[in-house]
Amino acid sequence: DITLLTPTEVSKVLKINYNRVLELIKLGEINAIKIGNGYRILEGELFDFIQSKGLNPIGNESCIDIP
């Protein structure tokens, strides 16, 4: 199954502001699909973003630094 997340759901997972998620999408740091007026993020893309920031999603050995 393909899981699509909304920017609101991503903001809750990352514990960052909704507008920051949109900014990361526009900067190309989080890959998203534009559907109508909104964006959807593949769960795998979110996983890749988290890994690229140095966090091991399985363990909690380091922190995400999202400027």
Short mmCIF file of N, CA and C in Angstrom, two decimals:
data_model
loop_
_atom_site.label_atom_id
_atom_site.label_comp_id
_atom_site.label_asym_id
_atom_site.label_seq_id
_atom_site.Cartn_x
_atom_site.Cartn_y
_atom_site.Cartn_z
N ASP A 1 0.82 -1.19 0.00
CA ASP A 1 0.00 0.00 0.00
C ASP A 1 0.86 1.26 0.00
N ILE A 2 0.38 2.27 -0.67
CA ILE A 2 1.05 3.57 -0.69
C ILE A 2 0.38 4.46 0.33
N THR A 3 1.17 5.03 1.22
CA THR A 3 0.63 5.92 2.23
C THR A 3 1.03 7.35 1.90
N LEU A 4 0.02 8.20 1.75
CA LEU A 4 0.25 9.62 1.50
C LEU A 4 -0.09 10.41 2.76
N LEU A 5 0.78 11.34 3.12
CA LEU A 5 0.57 12.16 4.30
C LEU A 5 0.33 13.61 3.88
N THR A 6 -0.47 14.30 4.65
CA THR A 6 -0.69 15.72 4.42
C THR A 6 0.43 16.51 5.11
N PRO A 7 0.65 17.74 4.71
CA PRO A 7 1.63 18.57 5.43
C PRO A 7 1.32 18.70 6.93
N THR A 8 0.05 18.70 7.27
CA THR A 8 -0.33 18.77 8.68
C THR A 8 0.15 17.53 9.42
N GLU A 9 -0.03 16.36 8.82
CA GLU A 9 0.42 15.11 9.45
C GLU A 9 1.94 15.09 9.57
N VAL A 10 2.63 15.58 8.54
CA VAL A 10 4.09 15.64 8.58
C VAL A 10 4.55 16.59 9.67
N SER A 11 3.87 17.72 9.82
CA SER A 11 4.25 18.68 10.86
C SER A 11 4.12 18.07 12.25
N LYS A 12 3.12 17.22 12.43
CA LYS A 12 2.93 16.55 13.73
C LYS A 12 4.02 15.52 13.97
N VAL A 13 4.40 14.78 12.93
CA VAL A 13 5.46 13.77 13.07
C VAL A 13 6.79 14.44 13.40
N LEU A 14 7.10 15.52 12.68
CA LEU A 14 8.38 16.21 12.88
C LEU A 14 8.36 17.21 14.03
N LYS A 15 7.15 17.48 14.52
CA LYS A 15 6.97 18.46 15.60
C LYS A 15 7.51 19.83 15.19
N ILE A 16 7.12 20.23 13.98
CA ILE A 16 7.46 21.56 13.47
C ILE A 16 6.19 22.22 12.95
N ASN A 17 6.28 23.50 12.71
CA ASN A 17 5.14 24.28 12.25
C ASN A 17 4.72 23.85 10.83
N TYR A 18 3.43 23.87 10.57
CA TYR A 18 2.86 23.54 9.26
C TYR A 18 3.51 24.37 8.15
N ASN A 19 3.68 25.67 8.38
CA ASN A 19 4.28 26.54 7.37
C ASN A 19 5.73 26.16 7.08
N ARG A 20 6.42 25.65 8.08
CA ARG A 20 7.81 25.19 7.88
C ARG A 20 7.82 23.96 6.97
N VAL A 21 6.83 23.09 7.11
CA VAL A 21 6.73 21.92 6.22
C VAL A 21 6.55 22.40 4.78
N LEU A 22 5.66 23.37 4.57
CA LEU A 22 5.45 23.90 3.22
C LEU A 22 6.74 24.51 2.67
N GLU A 23 7.48 25.19 3.52
CA GLU A 23 8.74 25.79 3.11
C GLU A 23 9.74 24.71 2.69
N LEU A 24 9.82 23.63 3.47
CA LEU A 24 10.73 22.53 3.13
C LEU A 24 10.34 21.87 1.81
N ILE A 25 9.04 21.80 1.55
CA ILE A 25 8.56 21.26 0.27
C ILE A 25 9.00 22.18 -0.86
N LYS A 26 8.79 23.47 -0.70
CA LYS A 26 9.14 24.43 -1.75
C LYS A 26 10.64 24.50 -1.99
N LEU A 27 11.44 24.26 -0.94
CA LEU A 27 12.89 24.24 -1.06
C LEU A 27 13.39 22.92 -1.68
N GLY A 28 12.50 21.95 -1.79
CA GLY A 28 12.87 20.66 -2.35
C GLY A 28 13.51 19.70 -1.36
N GLU A 29 13.48 20.06 -0.07
CA GLU A 29 14.06 19.18 0.94
C GLU A 29 13.15 18.00 1.26
N ILE A 30 11.84 18.22 1.15
CA ILE A 30 10.87 17.15 1.28
C ILE A 30 10.16 17.05 -0.06
N ASN A 31 10.24 15.89 -0.68
CA ASN A 31 9.55 15.69 -1.96
C ASN A 31 8.07 15.49 -1.71
N ALA A 32 7.26 16.17 -2.50
CA ALA A 32 5.81 16.10 -2.34
C ALA A 32 5.14 16.09 -3.71
N ILE A 33 3.90 15.64 -3.71
CA ILE A 33 3.07 15.62 -4.90
C ILE A 33 1.99 16.67 -4.72
N LYS A 34 1.82 17.52 -5.72
CA LYS A 34 0.76 18.54 -5.67
C LYS A 34 -0.52 17.90 -6.18
N ILE A 35 -1.54 17.88 -5.36
CA ILE A 35 -2.85 17.35 -5.73
C ILE A 35 -3.87 18.45 -5.47
N GLY A 36 -4.44 18.98 -6.54
CA GLY A 36 -5.37 20.10 -6.39
C GLY A 36 -4.63 21.29 -5.80
N ASN A 37 -5.15 21.82 -4.71
CA ASN A 37 -4.53 22.96 -4.05
C ASN A 37 -3.57 22.57 -2.94
N GLY A 38 -3.45 21.27 -2.68
CA GLY A 38 -2.62 20.84 -1.56
C GLY A 38 -1.49 19.93 -1.97
N TYR A 39 -0.70 19.55 -0.99
CA TYR A 39 0.42 18.65 -1.19
C TYR A 39 0.18 17.35 -0.44
N ARG A 40 0.79 16.29 -0.97
CA ARG A 40 0.81 15.00 -0.28
C ARG A 40 2.24 14.51 -0.31
N ILE A 41 2.67 13.92 0.79
CA ILE A 41 4.03 13.43 0.93
C ILE A 41 3.96 11.92 1.10
N LEU A 42 4.72 11.21 0.25
CA LEU A 42 4.79 9.76 0.41
C LEU A 42 5.49 9.45 1.72
N GLU A 43 4.99 8.45 2.42
CA GLU A 43 5.58 8.07 3.71
C GLU A 43 7.08 7.78 3.56
N GLY A 44 7.44 7.14 2.46
CA GLY A 44 8.85 6.83 2.20
C GLY A 44 9.70 8.07 2.03
N GLU A 45 9.13 9.13 1.44
CA GLU A 45 9.85 10.39 1.27
C GLU A 45 10.11 11.04 2.63
N LEU A 46 9.15 10.95 3.53
CA LEU A 46 9.34 11.48 4.88
C LEU A 46 10.44 10.70 5.59
N PHE A 47 10.43 9.38 5.44
CA PHE A 47 11.45 8.51 6.03
C PHE A 47 12.83 8.92 5.50
N ASP A 48 12.93 9.14 4.17
CA ASP A 48 14.20 9.54 3.57
C ASP A 48 14.66 10.90 4.11
N PHE A 49 13.74 11.83 4.27
CA PHE A 49 14.08 13.15 4.81
C PHE A 49 14.63 13.01 6.23
N ILE A 50 13.97 12.22 7.04
CA ILE A 50 14.41 12.02 8.43
C ILE A 50 15.81 11.42 8.44
N GLN A 51 16.05 10.42 7.61
CA GLN A 51 17.38 9.80 7.55
C GLN A 51 18.43 10.79 7.07
N SER A 52 18.08 11.65 6.11
CA SER A 52 19.04 12.61 5.57
C SER A 52 19.46 13.64 6.62
N LYS A 53 18.63 13.81 7.64
CA LYS A 53 18.95 14.75 8.71
C LYS A 53 19.69 14.09 9.85
N GLY A 54 20.02 12.80 9.68
CA GLY A 54 20.87 12.13 10.67
C GLY A 54 20.15 11.45 11.80
N LEU A 55 18.85 11.27 11.69
CA LEU A 55 18.12 10.57 12.75
C LEU A 55 17.87 9.15 12.32
N ASN A 56 18.14 8.25 13.21
CA ASN A 56 17.83 6.85 12.97
C ASN A 56 16.41 6.62 13.45
N PRO A 57 15.43 6.42 12.54
CA PRO A 57 14.03 6.29 12.96
C PRO A 57 13.77 5.09 13.85
N ILE A 58 14.66 4.09 13.82
CA ILE A 58 14.47 2.91 14.65
C ILE A 58 14.86 3.23 16.09
N GLY A 59 16.03 3.84 16.25
CA GLY A 59 16.51 4.22 17.57
C GLY A 59 16.49 5.73 17.68
N ASN A 60 16.80 6.25 18.81
CA ASN A 60 16.78 7.70 18.99
C ASN A 60 18.17 8.17 19.40
N GLU A 61 19.16 7.87 18.50
CA GLU A 61 20.54 8.12 18.85
C GLU A 61 21.00 9.55 18.58
N SER A 62 20.29 10.27 17.73
CA SER A 62 20.68 11.65 17.44
C SER A 62 19.44 12.50 17.23
N CYS A 63 19.67 13.78 17.01
CA CYS A 63 18.56 14.72 16.86
C CYS A 63 18.44 15.21 15.43
N ILE A 64 17.24 15.64 15.06
CA ILE A 64 17.05 16.31 13.79
C ILE A 64 17.29 17.79 14.00
N ASP A 65 18.10 18.38 13.15
CA ASP A 65 18.31 19.82 13.19
C ASP A 65 17.71 20.41 11.92
N ILE A 66 16.55 21.02 12.05
CA ILE A 66 15.87 21.62 10.91
C ILE A 66 15.90 23.12 11.12
N PRO A 67 16.78 23.78 10.36
CA PRO A 67 16.92 25.23 10.54
C PRO A 67 15.67 25.98 10.17
#
